[in-house]
Amino acid sequence: MEVVAKAPGKIILSGEHAVVHGTTAVASSINLRTSVHLRFSSDGDDILKLELKDMGLEFSWPIGKIKSALPGFDSPDPSTPRACSAESLRCIACLIDEQTIPEAKVALCSGVSAFLWLYTTIHGYKPATVTVTSELPLGSGLGSSAAFCVALAGALHALSPHSGLDYNHHGWSTFGENELELVNKWAFEGEKIIHGKPSGLDNTVSTYGNMIKFRSGELTRLKSNLPLKMLITNTRVGRNTKALVAGVSERKLRHPEAMASVFSAVDSISKELSSIIQIPATDDVAVTEKEEKLQELMEMNQGLLQCMGVSHASIETVLRTTLKYKLPSKLTGAGGGGCVLTLLPTLLSNVLVDKVVAELESYGFQCFIAAIGGNGLEVCFDGSA
Amino acid sequence: MEVVAKAPGKIILSGEHAVVHGTTAVASSINLRTSVHLRFSSDGDDILKLELKDMGLEFSWPIGKIKSALPGFDSPDPSTPRACSAESLRCIACLIDEQTIPEAKVALCSGVSAFLWLYTTIHGYKPATVTVTSELPLGSGLGSSAAFCVALAGALHALSPHSGLDYNHHGWSTFGENELELVNKWAFEGEKIIHGKPSGLDNTVSTYGNMIKFRSGELTRLKSNLPLKMLITNTRVGRNTKALVAGVSERKLRHPEAMASVFSAVDSISKELSSIIQIPATDDVAVTEKEEKLQELMEMNQGLLQCMGVSHASIETVLRTTLKYKLPSKLTGAGGGGCVLTLLPTLLSNVLVDKVVAELESYGFQCFIAAIGGNGLEVCFDGSA
């Protein structure tokens, strides 16, 4: 038995940082995905194997070793997502320590831990080979870890007895609402192993796709009626999200009145943005009008993020570059480096896009062009993926 | 009889644009000045002469010509500032048309008109030579026209019968409150000829010096207790102030809620800034603390100006450059080019300042280092200037 599951990354369209202080934010899926291929072994090979193709890494564990490190999953319960205890995490760490991991890639260990936990709690000690490939850059705020957890949980669920999908179906299919909810919960358990205290936003966007409005921990799914294309520029500048979030809070303490107004402005922007993307555009003119409004809202949001102090020289370079072509941009996620969004209007010429991308790449940045608001988790049984 | 009067330019420390929508702004004088040297002719030379030294321009009018173009000033009243009527302005235009002005410098004509009006209404048909020199770049938002009008009105008043100053005093002296008020009113009449509908802010800062808080047309003089040094970078990018102001108003119409919050944030920043500069700093540590707060407020204000859409690629280049040296900056005035402010902390090394300036100048920008909050109008009779 085998399956491929793919799940998208995400971007924050508006409201990052301010959302920590109680305002609205809007996130969207992007059509850059992580794929997980799961194949149960039929040849009596008593091994669980994990291949991270993009990293050139391969791990394998004799099933017996897993069984003694993580006992109690002879009859796993795939219908009940379980948090990984500190004790289990320590046992998993021992399993990983036995593998050879190059120093530079040790950060991936938490992802491997999440894999071992999800696999074992859903499928127990079944021998299998799991292969992961991804279009998403790691650790750049595009939700690569959530896409991995969702695709993994999706693949694991697809081959569990609780899957409602027809194994003989051809091509890509999607789970029903209840199963998506279950997969999302499993993925969240994986995210907790990787991130400690994730908001749940990344895995929810990756599971359901499209767009999501969130405020004070409450997530509302939005149906976007506007096909939007974004240039995503990865500055490749690593950043410390916790320090950036703390910096905004400190600035709020120093200038409470001004910052309260700034957050309130962001809230208005997120609300306006989410209403624009939900109203269908009737023709090209309407699309262009909406795109211009979104560009303006993004530009405004970027100014407010700069006001919060989370910009960075590399981000400013991207802004200045795209501005030369009259394309406003905004950082997405934590800031201080990371990724920058530039809306590419439908009627924008490809020649111009190529020029912008070439100039950005000349600075050493990495560019992606992504459609936003697309499908969430999808699975395929027949190898047509 | 002769006198030299000098008057400073200004910068907007916080609140430009938002002030149009009813919030608080703070302006400060800078120690870049315009000087006007006035010497009444004693040799029976029946001519009024104006020399604009920095422009390499010289104008001269036979007194008889002025008399027939602008009749009725045989006994001028220097104690009552008078607005220039449209009819008088036309007559002045004829006087100027007779002079040879290079095409590239025609924009200066309104300044020459202001000169003829102020001179004639204060001193009638007295032959004299007036020489103007300035450290201020023209039309860059640093208040060069107001500094000219104030220095001119100051020189004219100093040699009028209403002057309370001792003509035999050595060195620089300043007028009393009532006379400053009168000079300021005269200068405002000059500004009206040059700008149409000036706010009165520029001439008031130039007359009184120090700092001024303004809101809804009301000006409050502040006593700064903090010696601050600013790097002023002139991007040399010309801009259309009216269009920029209109752009902000249009953005407010499109996004009323978000923009109201943005303006409210600017208001809080201006209030905080004006309170910081008024409280005396007791030692270097306190100065550094205040400077850091001001830098943060300037950075925040810049973000909000970007949110209003009045930034420009040239401004972004300045920001990005100073940010490399951990020095935040903000545009000052209308934006869309013009000048950018960078606070230079007291303890900042000159080597670093030189590096920043060199890098900014390599982009073709013009840099000034100015002390802010200094004296307003000053006059000197004895040639020790």
PDB file of C-alpha atoms in Angstrom, chain A residues 14 38 48 62 71 75 78 88 95 101 109 117-118 155 183 185 257-258 273 286 296 301 307 331 333:
ATOM      1  CA  SER A  14      -1.566  41.165   6.830  1.00  0.00           C
ATOM      2  CA  LEU A  38       4.462   6.650   2.267  1.00  0.00           C
ATOM      3  CA  LEU A  48      11.215   2.188   9.158  1.00  0.00           C
ATOM      4  CA  PRO A  62      14.957  -1.396  12.887  1.00  0.00           C
ATOM      5  CA  PRO A  71       6.496   0.814  23.769  1.00  0.00           C
ATOM      6  CA  SER A  75      -2.565  -1.408  18.669  1.00  0.00           C
ATOM      7  CA  PRO A  78      -5.161   6.766  14.739  1.00  0.00           C
ATOM      8  CA  SER A  88       8.635  10.042  24.893  1.00  0.00           C
ATOM      9  CA  LEU A  95      16.645   6.938  18.497  1.00  0.00           C
ATOM     10  CA  ILE A 101      23.422  13.762  11.069  1.00  0.00           C
ATOM     11  CA  CYS A 109      16.145  16.730  14.298  1.00  0.00           C
ATOM     12  CA  TRP A 117       5.978  10.341  16.988  1.00  0.00           C
ATOM     13  CA  LEU A 118       3.270  10.693  14.342  1.00  0.00           C
ATOM     14  CA  ALA A 155      -0.412  10.332   4.252  1.00  0.00           C
ATOM     15  CA  VAL A 183      -5.379  15.362  10.283  1.00  0.00           C
ATOM     16  CA  LYS A 185      -4.955  17.920  14.992  1.00  0.00           C
ATOM     17  CA  GLU A 257      -0.588  55.203  23.085  1.00  0.00           C
ATOM     18  CA  ALA A 258       1.153  55.387  19.736  1.00  0.00           C
ATOM     19  CA  LEU A 273      -8.216  43.088   3.070  1.00  0.00           C
ATOM     20  CA  ALA A 286     -12.690  44.902 -11.119  1.00  0.00           C
ATOM     21  CA  GLU A 296      -2.090  49.893  -1.125  1.00  0.00           C
ATOM     22  CA  ASN A 301       0.873  47.418   6.500  1.00  0.00           C
ATOM     23  CA  CYS A 307       6.845  51.557  12.732  1.00  0.00           C
ATOM     24  CA  LEU A 331       7.497  41.667   4.744  1.00  0.00           C
ATOM     25  CA  GLY A 333       5.919  36.760   9.038  1.00  0.00           C
TER      26      GLY A 333
END
